[in-house]
Amino acid sequence: MTVRVGVLGATGAVGQRLIQLLEPHPDFEIAALTASDSSAGHVYRDVAKWRVDTPIPTEIAEMTVHATTPDAVPDDVDLLFSSLPSSVGAEVEPPFCEAGYVVSSNSSNSRMAADVPLVIPEVNAEHLDLLEVQRDERGWDGALVKNPNCSTITFVPTLAALAAADFTLEEVHVSTLQAVSGAGYDGVTSMEIIDNAIPHIGSEEEKLETESRKLLGTFDGAELTHDGVEVAASCNRIPTLDGHLENVWVEAEEELTPEDAADAMREFSPLDLPSSPDPLIHVFEDPSRPQPRLDRNLGDGMAIAAGGLRESTFGLQYNCLAHNTIRGAAGASVLNGELLLENGYL
Ligand SMILES: NC(=O)c1ccc[n+]([C@@H]2O[C@H](COP(=O)([O-])OP(=O)(O)OC[C@H]3O[C@@H](n4cnc5c(N)ncnc54)[C@H](OP(=O)(O)O)[C@@H]3O)[C@@H](O)[C@H]2O)c1
């Protein structure tokens, strides 16, 4: 039996990716699309400037876009994928959860709330059970689960692989080279970004530094304790279209050689969920890889690529890459939806 799902913010960059991934999905059936009041009441093809690399699905193109309110979404929809601006998500996601909908959200609001699971299924699937605490505390029939920021998702699986191989991480430095699609369609103008790099992305450094510690934390069934690793981030926007590339330095308590790290990343287990790639982390021998244009579509855009592993003055150094609107956003939400289904939350 398929689960009827809706997409909140369906006309945006991430919303379109969600439709691209959900339309052929074996377990989910798209039953509702929402956007802002200016799009509500219109046919989807007329208000979505379709820009993903596969044709707009015919039946989706003809659907009417709803307003983003619980009473506008049909009651028989069980799961909502949210890709709204965070200010909008903060306002509308709680009423949806109160009305009984389970929401798998991309937006940054509430990611760090103590009773909201922030999940990358291959890294911390067990944190999903924080939803029991959330339902007790908030009295919701529905639930709210978040995926992290796109640049957090790119490097945290590599850290989780090292932790799974029993390395105790002490300090991590990460510097990002982020694609323009991460800012949404209206985010960065061509005049700003062509022939340029912008060494500031509002609040992004803080997201990498805090979300990573929550993701690597431990959940005892009642409370989540954030990991003690210290993380410092520096974020840059560059003129690539899709795919965030990141330079990472890791210091561990134990000796951590590039060979040990490569083995740990290669052996880090994928999950048996429909959208989890196998392998999860591709490790390149060629130090000039990964590169955004060549490697962002590995594992249908759901894999993490790593390379350039070497010893440095500041511990292990490597580069990693992920597709920011697939693994870093839409695919991350879909994977969390699959985890919710597998764990009986739908
Ligand atoms: N792009 C990425 O790589 C990425 C990665 C991770 C997380 N995220 C997060 O995902 C979210 C969406 O990002 P995006 O890049 O897809 O943004 P976007 O292209 O600007 O799309 C925003 C969507 O939200 C809708 N919306 C805007 N204001 C609304 C309102 N007041 N009420 C209801 N709907 C409203 C828009 O509908 P209209 O078309 O009607 O305006 C559109 O469907 C953001 O929170 C972003 O931070 C993005």
mmCIF file of C-alpha atoms and ligand atoms in Angstrom:
data_model
loop_
_atom_site.group_PDB
_atom_site.id
_atom_site.type_symbol
_atom_site.label_atom_id
_atom_site.label_comp_id
_atom_site.label_asym_id
_atom_site.label_seq_id
_atom_site.Cartn_x
_atom_site.Cartn_y
_atom_site.Cartn_z
ATOM 1 C CA MET A 1 0.000 0.000 0.000
ATOM 2 C CA THR A 2 1.377 3.425 -0.893
ATOM 3 C CA VAL A 3 1.417 6.360 1.531
ATOM 4 C CA ARG A 4 -0.317 9.527 0.308
ATOM 5 C CA VAL A 5 2.098 12.433 0.624
ATOM 6 C CA GLY A 6 2.093 16.188 0.099
ATOM 7 C CA VAL A 7 4.822 18.721 -0.723
ATOM 8 C CA LEU A 8 4.800 22.069 1.112
ATOM 9 C CA GLY A 9 6.666 24.674 -0.977
ATOM 10 C CA ALA A 10 6.233 22.516 -4.101
ATOM 11 C CA THR A 11 7.062 25.257 -6.620
ATOM 12 C CA GLY A 12 10.571 26.013 -5.252
ATOM 13 C CA ALA A 13 14.001 24.557 -6.079
ATOM 14 C CA VAL A 14 13.801 21.851 -3.407
ATOM 15 C CA GLY A 15 10.059 21.320 -3.947
ATOM 16 C CA GLN A 16 10.686 20.472 -7.606
ATOM 17 C CA ARG A 17 13.432 18.015 -6.640
ATOM 18 C CA LEU A 18 11.003 16.442 -4.171
ATOM 19 C CA ILE A 19 8.478 15.941 -6.968
ATOM 20 C CA GLN A 20 11.185 14.469 -9.208
ATOM 21 C CA LEU A 21 12.115 11.927 -6.498
ATOM 22 C CA LEU A 22 8.604 11.179 -5.204
ATOM 23 C CA GLU A 23 6.798 10.718 -8.519
ATOM 24 C CA PRO A 24 8.453 7.320 -9.303
ATOM 25 C CA HIS A 25 8.781 6.316 -5.603
ATOM 26 C CA PRO A 26 7.619 2.769 -4.751
ATOM 27 C CA ASP A 27 6.037 3.686 -1.386
ATOM 28 C CA PHE A 28 4.818 7.275 -1.803
ATOM 29 C CA GLU A 29 2.090 8.810 -3.951
ATOM 30 C CA ILE A 30 1.915 12.600 -4.409
ATOM 31 C CA ALA A 31 -1.586 13.717 -3.402
ATOM 32 C CA ALA A 32 -1.168 17.424 -2.515
ATOM 33 C CA LEU A 33 1.015 20.370 -3.489
ATOM 34 C CA THR A 34 1.165 23.686 -1.639
ATOM 35 C CA ALA A 35 2.929 27.030 -2.095
ATOM 36 C CA SER A 36 2.398 30.707 -1.208
ATOM 37 C CA ASP A 37 -0.938 32.462 -1.515
ATOM 38 C CA SER A 38 0.096 33.890 -4.882
ATOM 39 C CA SER A 39 0.398 30.342 -6.328
ATOM 40 C CA ALA A 40 -2.577 28.787 -4.491
ATOM 41 C CA GLY A 41 -5.578 28.007 -6.686
ATOM 42 C CA HIS A 42 -3.456 27.830 -9.858
ATOM 43 C CA VAL A 43 -2.482 24.780 -11.903
ATOM 44 C CA TYR A 44 1.042 23.620 -10.952
ATOM 45 C CA ARG A 45 2.547 23.994 -14.453
ATOM 46 C CA ASP A 46 1.472 27.660 -14.558
ATOM 47 C CA VAL A 47 3.171 28.686 -11.303
ATOM 48 C CA ALA A 48 6.208 26.389 -11.064
ATOM 49 C CA LYS A 49 9.135 27.500 -13.220
ATOM 50 C CA TRP A 50 10.201 23.860 -13.763
ATOM 51 C CA ARG A 51 14.007 23.738 -13.822
ATOM 52 C CA VAL A 52 15.033 20.193 -12.908
ATOM 53 C CA ASP A 53 16.641 17.922 -15.479
ATOM 54 C CA THR A 54 13.688 15.562 -16.140
ATOM 55 C CA PRO A 55 10.336 16.578 -17.655
ATOM 56 C CA ILE A 56 7.587 17.761 -15.345
ATOM 57 C CA PRO A 57 5.384 14.670 -14.676
ATOM 58 C CA THR A 58 2.126 15.119 -16.651
ATOM 59 C CA GLU A 59 -0.292 14.347 -13.826
ATOM 60 C CA ILE A 60 1.622 16.626 -11.410
ATOM 61 C CA ALA A 61 1.609 19.467 -13.949
ATOM 62 C CA GLU A 62 -2.208 19.426 -13.938
ATOM 63 C CA MET A 63 -2.643 19.409 -10.139
ATOM 64 C CA THR A 64 -4.059 22.478 -8.421
ATOM 65 C CA VAL A 65 -1.739 24.095 -5.884
ATOM 66 C CA HIS A 66 -3.225 24.509 -2.389
ATOM 67 C CA ALA A 67 -2.568 27.170 0.216
ATOM 68 C CA THR A 68 -0.085 26.079 2.902
ATOM 69 C CA THR A 69 -2.587 25.558 5.734
ATOM 70 C CA PRO A 70 -3.791 22.315 7.366
ATOM 71 C CA ASP A 71 -7.404 22.789 6.265
ATOM 72 C CA ALA A 72 -6.356 23.180 2.600
ATOM 73 C CA VAL A 73 -4.598 19.773 2.546
ATOM 74 C CA PRO A 74 -6.765 16.617 2.203
ATOM 75 C CA ASP A 75 -7.152 14.610 5.441
ATOM 76 C CA ASP A 76 -6.099 11.336 3.818
ATOM 77 C CA VAL A 77 -2.577 12.677 3.252
ATOM 78 C CA ASP A 78 -0.334 11.152 5.957
ATOM 79 C CA LEU A 79 3.113 12.544 5.275
ATOM 80 C CA LEU A 80 4.182 16.049 4.250
ATOM 81 C CA PHE A 81 7.580 16.958 2.840
ATOM 82 C CA SER A 82 8.317 20.587 3.709
ATOM 83 C CA SER A 83 10.643 22.816 1.673
ATOM 84 C CA LEU A 84 9.443 26.226 2.826
ATOM 85 C CA PRO A 85 11.556 29.264 3.721
ATOM 86 C CA SER A 86 12.460 28.765 7.400
ATOM 87 C CA SER A 87 10.407 31.762 8.611
ATOM 88 C CA VAL A 88 7.344 30.225 6.937
ATOM 89 C CA GLY A 89 8.195 26.730 8.201
ATOM 90 C CA ALA A 90 8.409 28.058 11.774
ATOM 91 C CA GLU A 91 4.911 29.445 11.450
ATOM 92 C CA VAL A 92 3.097 26.654 9.609
ATOM 93 C CA GLU A 93 4.810 23.344 10.454
ATOM 94 C CA PRO A 94 3.593 23.135 14.099
ATOM 95 C CA PRO A 95 -0.107 23.576 13.138
ATOM 96 C CA PHE A 96 0.259 20.783 10.556
ATOM 97 C CA CYS A 97 1.751 18.477 13.235
ATOM 98 C CA GLU A 98 -1.006 19.457 15.648
ATOM 99 C CA ALA A 99 -3.562 18.580 12.969
ATOM 100 C CA GLY A 100 -2.092 15.051 12.799
ATOM 101 C CA TYR A 101 0.274 15.273 9.817
ATOM 102 C CA VAL A 102 3.778 13.818 10.005
ATOM 103 C CA VAL A 103 6.173 16.415 8.542
ATOM 104 C CA SER A 104 9.620 15.619 7.121
ATOM 105 C CA SER A 105 11.196 19.039 6.744
ATOM 106 C CA ASN A 106 14.186 20.685 5.068
ATOM 107 C CA SER A 107 13.713 24.102 6.588
ATOM 108 C CA SER A 108 16.172 25.225 9.262
ATOM 109 C CA ASN A 109 13.560 26.252 11.868
ATOM 110 C CA SER A 110 13.460 23.932 14.936
ATOM 111 C CA ARG A 111 16.436 21.849 13.787
ATOM 112 C CA MET A 112 18.157 22.413 17.113
ATOM 113 C CA ALA A 113 15.035 22.068 19.307
ATOM 114 C CA ALA A 114 15.638 19.477 22.049
ATOM 115 C CA ASP A 115 12.579 17.377 21.110
ATOM 116 C CA VAL A 116 12.955 17.527 17.312
ATOM 117 C CA PRO A 117 14.964 14.702 15.742
ATOM 118 C CA LEU A 118 17.568 15.924 13.268
ATOM 119 C CA VAL A 119 18.295 12.852 11.188
ATOM 120 C CA ILE A 120 20.558 11.456 8.491
ATOM 121 C CA PRO A 121 19.292 7.841 8.487
ATOM 122 C CA GLU A 122 22.706 6.265 7.819
ATOM 123 C CA VAL A 123 24.233 8.302 10.673
ATOM 124 C CA ASN A 124 21.705 8.471 13.523
ATOM 125 C CA ALA A 125 18.497 6.578 12.670
ATOM 126 C CA GLU A 126 17.989 5.853 16.386
ATOM 127 C CA HIS A 127 17.377 9.570 17.057
ATOM 128 C CA LEU A 128 14.006 9.205 15.304
ATOM 129 C CA ASP A 129 12.563 7.795 18.530
ATOM 130 C CA LEU A 130 12.880 11.289 19.996
ATOM 131 C CA LEU A 131 9.456 11.618 18.349
ATOM 132 C CA GLU A 132 7.954 9.753 21.342
ATOM 133 C CA VAL A 133 9.283 12.524 23.615
ATOM 134 C CA GLN A 134 8.042 15.175 21.165
ATOM 135 C CA ARG A 135 4.517 13.718 21.065
ATOM 136 C CA ASP A 136 4.399 13.475 24.886
ATOM 137 C CA GLU A 137 5.592 17.042 25.351
ATOM 138 C CA ARG A 138 3.611 18.739 22.596
ATOM 139 C CA GLY A 139 0.502 16.558 22.589
ATOM 140 C CA TRP A 140 0.717 16.190 18.797
ATOM 141 C CA ASP A 141 -0.872 13.331 16.845
ATOM 142 C CA GLY A 142 1.486 14.255 14.029
ATOM 143 C CA ALA A 143 5.250 14.672 14.266
ATOM 144 C CA LEU A 144 8.118 16.854 13.039
ATOM 145 C CA VAL A 145 11.445 15.455 11.836
ATOM 146 C CA LYS A 146 14.186 17.530 10.246
ATOM 147 C CA ASN A 147 17.079 16.875 7.935
ATOM 148 C CA PRO A 148 20.194 19.008 8.382
ATOM 149 C CA ASN A 149 21.520 21.821 6.243
ATOM 150 C CA CYS A 150 22.901 20.729 2.853
ATOM 151 C CA SER A 151 26.509 21.527 3.774
ATOM 152 C CA THR A 152 26.194 19.682 7.114
ATOM 153 C CA ILE A 153 24.947 16.558 5.297
ATOM 154 C CA THR A 154 28.010 16.635 3.039
ATOM 155 C CA PHE A 155 30.678 16.154 5.724
ATOM 156 C CA VAL A 156 28.928 14.551 8.719
ATOM 157 C CA PRO A 157 28.618 11.053 7.149
ATOM 158 C CA THR A 158 32.409 10.993 6.733
ATOM 159 C CA LEU A 159 32.825 11.870 10.431
ATOM 160 C CA ALA A 160 30.244 9.228 11.387
ATOM 161 C CA ALA A 161 32.260 6.658 9.417
ATOM 162 C CA LEU A 162 35.367 7.529 11.445
ATOM 163 C CA ALA A 163 33.419 7.390 14.718
ATOM 164 C CA ALA A 164 31.925 4.016 13.707
ATOM 165 C CA ALA A 165 35.491 2.729 13.273
ATOM 166 C CA ASP A 166 36.134 3.736 16.925
ATOM 167 C CA PHE A 167 38.065 6.943 16.339
ATOM 168 C CA THR A 168 37.321 9.576 18.989
ATOM 169 C CA LEU A 169 36.954 12.866 17.152
ATOM 170 C CA GLU A 170 38.340 15.907 18.967
ATOM 171 C CA GLU A 171 38.469 18.794 16.491
ATOM 172 C CA VAL A 172 37.097 19.319 13.006
ATOM 173 C CA HIS A 173 37.702 22.248 10.661
ATOM 174 C CA VAL A 174 35.620 22.493 7.513
ATOM 175 C CA SER A 175 35.687 25.003 4.674
ATOM 176 C CA THR A 176 32.920 24.843 2.068
ATOM 177 C CA LEU A 177 32.627 25.709 -1.649
ATOM 178 C CA GLN A 178 28.856 25.809 -2.096
ATOM 179 C CA ALA A 179 26.814 25.765 -5.298
ATOM 180 C CA VAL A 180 24.371 28.537 -6.181
ATOM 181 C CA SER A 181 21.307 26.243 -6.143
ATOM 182 C CA GLY A 182 21.731 26.078 -2.360
ATOM 183 C CA ALA A 183 20.458 29.641 -2.150
ATOM 184 C CA GLY A 184 17.193 28.869 -4.014
ATOM 185 C CA TYR A 185 16.154 30.345 -7.360
ATOM 186 C CA ASP A 186 16.105 33.921 -6.147
ATOM 187 C CA GLY A 187 19.112 33.586 -3.859
ATOM 188 C CA VAL A 188 22.184 34.895 -5.703
ATOM 189 C CA THR A 189 22.089 37.018 -8.868
ATOM 190 C CA SER A 190 24.350 36.291 -11.842
ATOM 191 C CA MET A 191 25.967 39.735 -11.408
ATOM 192 C CA GLU A 192 26.999 38.735 -7.883
ATOM 193 C CA ILE A 193 28.377 35.268 -8.563
ATOM 194 C CA ILE A 194 29.854 35.051 -12.109
ATOM 195 C CA ASP A 195 33.649 35.490 -11.975
ATOM 196 C CA ASN A 196 33.414 35.607 -8.211
ATOM 197 C CA ALA A 197 33.336 33.790 -4.855
ATOM 198 C CA ILE A 198 31.441 35.052 -1.813
ATOM 199 C CA PRO A 199 33.085 34.183 1.534
ATOM 200 C CA HIS A 200 29.923 34.557 3.578
ATOM 201 C CA ILE A 201 26.603 32.669 3.681
ATOM 202 C CA GLY A 202 24.334 34.001 6.430
ATOM 203 C CA SER A 203 24.228 31.743 9.548
ATOM 204 C CA GLU A 204 25.692 28.834 7.572
ATOM 205 C CA GLU A 205 28.852 28.427 9.681
ATOM 206 C CA GLU A 206 26.806 28.166 12.853
ATOM 207 C CA LYS A 207 24.567 25.501 11.275
ATOM 208 C CA LEU A 208 27.533 23.282 10.405
ATOM 209 C CA GLU A 209 29.066 23.761 13.852
ATOM 210 C CA THR A 210 25.926 22.974 15.875
ATOM 211 C CA GLU A 211 23.992 20.515 13.682
ATOM 212 C CA SER A 212 27.030 18.224 13.333
ATOM 213 C CA ARG A 213 27.314 17.826 17.115
ATOM 214 C CA LYS A 214 23.602 17.054 17.430
ATOM 215 C CA LEU A 215 23.764 14.461 14.629
ATOM 216 C CA LEU A 216 26.770 12.725 16.208
ATOM 217 C CA GLY A 217 25.185 12.831 19.670
ATOM 218 C CA THR A 218 23.687 9.970 21.686
ATOM 219 C CA PHE A 219 20.016 9.403 22.512
ATOM 220 C CA ASP A 220 19.257 7.426 25.683
ATOM 221 C CA GLY A 221 15.524 7.040 25.049
ATOM 222 C CA ALA A 222 14.644 10.234 26.908
ATOM 223 C CA GLU A 223 17.278 12.841 26.152
ATOM 224 C CA LEU A 224 19.752 13.633 23.413
ATOM 225 C CA THR A 225 23.321 14.545 24.377
ATOM 226 C CA HIS A 226 25.325 16.387 21.720
ATOM 227 C CA ASP A 227 28.756 15.041 20.821
ATOM 228 C CA GLY A 228 31.762 16.786 22.366
ATOM 229 C CA VAL A 229 33.705 17.253 19.105
ATOM 230 C CA GLU A 230 34.663 20.882 18.407
ATOM 231 C CA VAL A 231 33.721 22.022 14.916
ATOM 232 C CA ALA A 232 34.810 25.243 13.186
ATOM 233 C CA ALA A 233 33.374 26.081 9.762
ATOM 234 C CA SER A 234 33.963 28.629 7.028
ATOM 235 C CA CYS A 235 31.447 28.853 4.172
ATOM 236 C CA ASN A 236 31.885 30.160 0.623
ATOM 237 C CA ARG A 237 29.492 30.468 -2.314
ATOM 238 C CA ILE A 238 31.070 29.696 -5.702
ATOM 239 C CA PRO A 239 29.654 29.689 -9.258
ATOM 240 C CA THR A 240 28.882 25.966 -9.558
ATOM 241 C CA LEU A 241 25.247 25.010 -10.171
ATOM 242 C CA ASP A 242 24.838 21.929 -7.953
ATOM 243 C CA GLY A 243 27.128 20.055 -5.564
ATOM 244 C CA HIS A 244 28.815 21.345 -2.407
ATOM 245 C CA LEU A 245 32.556 20.596 -2.156
ATOM 246 C CA GLU A 246 34.152 20.764 1.298
ATOM 247 C CA ASN A 247 37.736 20.692 2.658
ATOM 248 C CA VAL A 248 37.915 18.947 6.024
ATOM 249 C CA TRP A 249 40.613 18.604 8.704
ATOM 250 C CA VAL A 250 40.041 16.105 11.529
ATOM 251 C CA GLU A 251 42.012 15.568 14.710
ATOM 252 C CA ALA A 252 41.257 12.382 16.635
ATOM 253 C CA GLU A 253 42.415 11.138 20.028
ATOM 254 C CA GLU A 254 43.935 8.067 18.372
ATOM 255 C CA GLU A 255 46.403 8.042 15.498
ATOM 256 C CA LEU A 256 44.291 8.423 12.326
ATOM 257 C CA THR A 257 46.087 7.613 9.072
ATOM 258 C CA PRO A 258 44.672 8.351 5.597
ATOM 259 C CA GLU A 259 44.577 4.574 4.975
ATOM 260 C CA ASP A 260 42.540 3.918 8.155
ATOM 261 C CA ALA A 261 40.192 6.766 7.268
ATOM 262 C CA ALA A 262 39.688 5.523 3.697
ATOM 263 C CA ASP A 263 38.912 2.011 5.006
ATOM 264 C CA ALA A 264 36.449 3.394 7.555
ATOM 265 C CA MET A 265 34.650 5.434 4.894
ATOM 266 C CA ARG A 266 34.509 2.570 2.384
ATOM 267 C CA GLU A 267 33.193 0.157 5.017
ATOM 268 C CA PHE A 268 30.577 2.520 6.489
ATOM 269 C CA SER A 269 27.334 0.595 6.020
ATOM 270 C CA PRO A 270 24.523 1.911 3.870
ATOM 271 C CA LEU A 271 20.936 1.225 4.935
ATOM 272 C CA ASP A 272 18.364 -0.961 3.253
ATOM 273 C CA LEU A 273 16.012 1.953 2.487
ATOM 274 C CA PRO A 274 14.908 2.589 -1.128
ATOM 275 C CA SER A 275 16.894 5.855 -1.417
ATOM 276 C CA SER A 276 20.004 4.896 0.549
ATOM 277 C CA PRO A 277 22.924 4.438 -1.877
ATOM 278 C CA ASP A 278 25.347 1.538 -1.769
ATOM 279 C CA PRO A 279 28.100 2.408 -1.147
ATOM 280 C CA LEU A 280 27.195 5.476 0.870
ATOM 281 C CA ILE A 281 30.705 6.964 0.613
ATOM 282 C CA HIS A 282 32.811 6.681 -2.561
ATOM 283 C CA VAL A 283 36.488 7.147 -1.788
ATOM 284 C CA PHE A 284 38.632 8.322 -4.711
ATOM 285 C CA GLU A 285 42.328 7.486 -5.052
ATOM 286 C CA ASP A 286 42.774 10.342 -7.565
ATOM 287 C CA PRO A 287 43.567 13.420 -5.421
ATOM 288 C CA SER A 288 41.854 15.712 -7.944
ATOM 289 C CA ARG A 289 38.454 14.113 -7.192
ATOM 290 C CA PRO A 290 35.704 14.553 -6.138
ATOM 291 C CA GLN A 291 34.659 17.456 -8.349
ATOM 292 C CA PRO A 292 31.128 18.937 -8.421
ATOM 293 C CA ARG A 293 30.430 18.563 -12.161
ATOM 294 C CA LEU A 294 31.867 15.043 -12.392
ATOM 295 C CA ASP A 295 30.802 13.466 -9.123
ATOM 296 C CA ARG A 296 27.625 15.087 -7.770
ATOM 297 C CA ASN A 297 25.354 12.447 -9.349
ATOM 298 C CA LEU A 298 27.034 9.399 -7.792
ATOM 299 C CA GLY A 299 24.402 7.046 -6.358
ATOM 300 C CA ASP A 300 21.661 9.028 -8.151
ATOM 301 C CA GLY A 301 22.783 12.124 -6.242
ATOM 302 C CA MET A 302 22.469 10.394 -2.854
ATOM 303 C CA ALA A 303 26.086 9.293 -2.337
ATOM 304 C CA ILE A 304 28.865 11.189 -0.565
ATOM 305 C CA ALA A 305 32.197 11.386 -2.388
ATOM 306 C CA ALA A 306 35.530 11.731 -0.599
ATOM 307 C CA GLY A 307 39.111 12.049 -1.798
ATOM 308 C CA GLY A 308 42.476 13.695 -1.309
ATOM 309 C CA LEU A 309 43.027 11.940 2.025
ATOM 310 C CA ARG A 310 46.408 12.883 3.467
ATOM 311 C CA GLU A 311 48.214 13.660 6.692
ATOM 312 C CA SER A 312 48.525 17.366 7.470
ATOM 313 C CA THR A 313 49.812 19.586 10.281
ATOM 314 C CA PHE A 314 46.238 19.718 11.574
ATOM 315 C CA GLY A 315 45.534 15.969 11.472
ATOM 316 C CA LEU A 316 43.806 14.072 8.694
ATOM 317 C CA GLN A 317 42.820 16.188 5.698
ATOM 318 C CA TYR A 318 40.369 15.289 2.913
ATOM 319 C CA ASN A 319 37.764 16.702 0.551
ATOM 320 C CA CYS A 320 34.148 15.617 0.299
ATOM 321 C CA LEU A 321 31.197 16.371 -1.944
ATOM 322 C CA ALA A 322 27.433 15.837 -2.087
ATOM 323 C CA HIS A 323 24.608 16.960 -4.358
ATOM 324 C CA ASN A 324 23.064 19.767 -2.320
ATOM 325 C CA THR A 325 19.487 19.677 -3.608
ATOM 326 C CA ILE A 326 19.301 15.846 -3.682
ATOM 327 C CA ARG A 327 21.360 14.328 -0.819
ATOM 328 C CA GLY A 328 21.480 17.726 0.888
ATOM 329 C CA ALA A 329 17.772 18.554 0.704
ATOM 330 C CA ALA A 330 14.992 16.738 -1.201
ATOM 331 C CA GLY A 331 16.591 13.272 -1.101
ATOM 332 C CA ALA A 332 17.403 13.758 2.597
ATOM 333 C CA SER A 333 13.722 14.427 3.373
ATOM 334 C CA VAL A 334 12.576 11.484 1.271
ATOM 335 C CA LEU A 335 15.059 9.213 3.079
ATOM 336 C CA ASN A 336 13.677 10.436 6.415
ATOM 337 C CA GLY A 337 10.175 9.674 5.086
ATOM 338 C CA GLU A 338 11.308 6.137 4.274
ATOM 339 C CA LEU A 339 12.750 5.798 7.797
ATOM 340 C CA LEU A 340 9.474 7.064 9.310
ATOM 341 C CA LEU A 341 7.593 4.433 7.309
ATOM 342 C CA GLU A 342 9.996 1.640 8.268
ATOM 343 C CA ASN A 343 9.756 2.582 11.946
ATOM 344 C CA GLY A 344 5.957 2.619 12.048
ATOM 345 C CA TYR A 345 5.424 6.365 12.367
ATOM 346 C CA LEU A 346 3.057 6.445 9.353
HETATM 347 N N1 LIG B 1 18.310 24.775 -2.117
HETATM 348 C C1 LIG B 1 18.998 23.936 -1.332
HETATM 349 O O1 LIG B 1 20.014 23.342 -1.735
HETATM 350 C C2 LIG B 1 18.545 23.702 0.076
HETATM 351 C C3 LIG B 1 19.241 22.738 0.798
HETATM 352 C C4 LIG B 1 18.831 22.455 2.090
HETATM 353 C C5 LIG B 1 17.772 23.127 2.631
HETATM 354 N N2 LIG B 1 17.101 24.087 1.925
HETATM 355 C C6 LIG B 1 15.977 24.753 2.559
HETATM 356 O O2 LIG B 1 14.747 24.357 1.904
HETATM 357 C C7 LIG B 1 13.821 25.434 1.931
HETATM 358 C C8 LIG B 1 13.372 25.750 0.512
HETATM 359 O O3 LIG B 1 14.492 26.176 -0.269
HETATM 360 P P1 LIG B 1 14.364 26.442 -1.830
HETATM 361 O O4 LIG B 1 15.759 26.606 -2.289
HETATM 362 O O5 LIG B 1 13.514 25.411 -2.467
HETATM 363 O O6 LIG B 1 13.551 27.847 -1.841
HETATM 364 P P2 LIG B 1 12.709 28.503 -3.024
HETATM 365 O O7 LIG B 1 13.179 28.025 -4.348
HETATM 366 O O8 LIG B 1 12.725 29.950 -2.759
HETATM 367 O O9 LIG B 1 11.188 27.944 -2.791
HETATM 368 C C9 LIG B 1 10.382 28.355 -1.693
HETATM 369 C C10 LIG B 1 9.022 27.650 -1.727
HETATM 370 O O10 LIG B 1 8.251 28.077 -0.589
HETATM 371 C C11 LIG B 1 7.034 28.695 -1.029
HETATM 372 N N3 LIG B 1 6.712 29.842 -0.173
HETATM 373 C C12 LIG B 1 7.369 31.021 -0.067
HETATM 374 N N4 LIG B 1 6.745 31.837 0.825
HETATM 375 C C13 LIG B 1 5.661 31.157 1.267
HETATM 376 C C14 LIG B 1 4.617 31.454 2.188
HETATM 377 N N5 LIG B 1 4.561 32.625 2.842
HETATM 378 N N6 LIG B 1 3.658 30.523 2.400
HETATM 379 C C15 LIG B 1 3.689 29.335 1.754
HETATM 380 N N7 LIG B 1 4.658 28.990 0.864
HETATM 381 C C16 LIG B 1 5.639 29.886 0.636
HETATM 382 C C17 LIG B 1 7.295 29.160 -2.459
HETATM 383 O O11 LIG B 1 6.056 29.265 -3.144
HETATM 384 P P3 LIG B 1 5.815 30.368 -4.323
HETATM 385 O O12 LIG B 1 6.440 29.797 -5.567
HETATM 386 O O13 LIG B 1 4.333 30.452 -4.413
HETATM 387 O O14 LIG B 1 6.467 31.633 -3.862
HETATM 388 C C18 LIG B 1 8.162 27.986 -2.954
HETATM 389 O O15 LIG B 1 7.329 26.894 -3.268
HETATM 390 C C19 LIG B 1 14.523 26.602 2.623
HETATM 391 O O16 LIG B 1 14.185 26.609 3.983
HETATM 392 C C20 LIG B 1 16.001 26.276 2.436
HETATM 393 O O17 LIG B 1 16.802 26.858 3.422
HETATM 394 C C21 LIG B 1 17.463 24.369 0.641
#
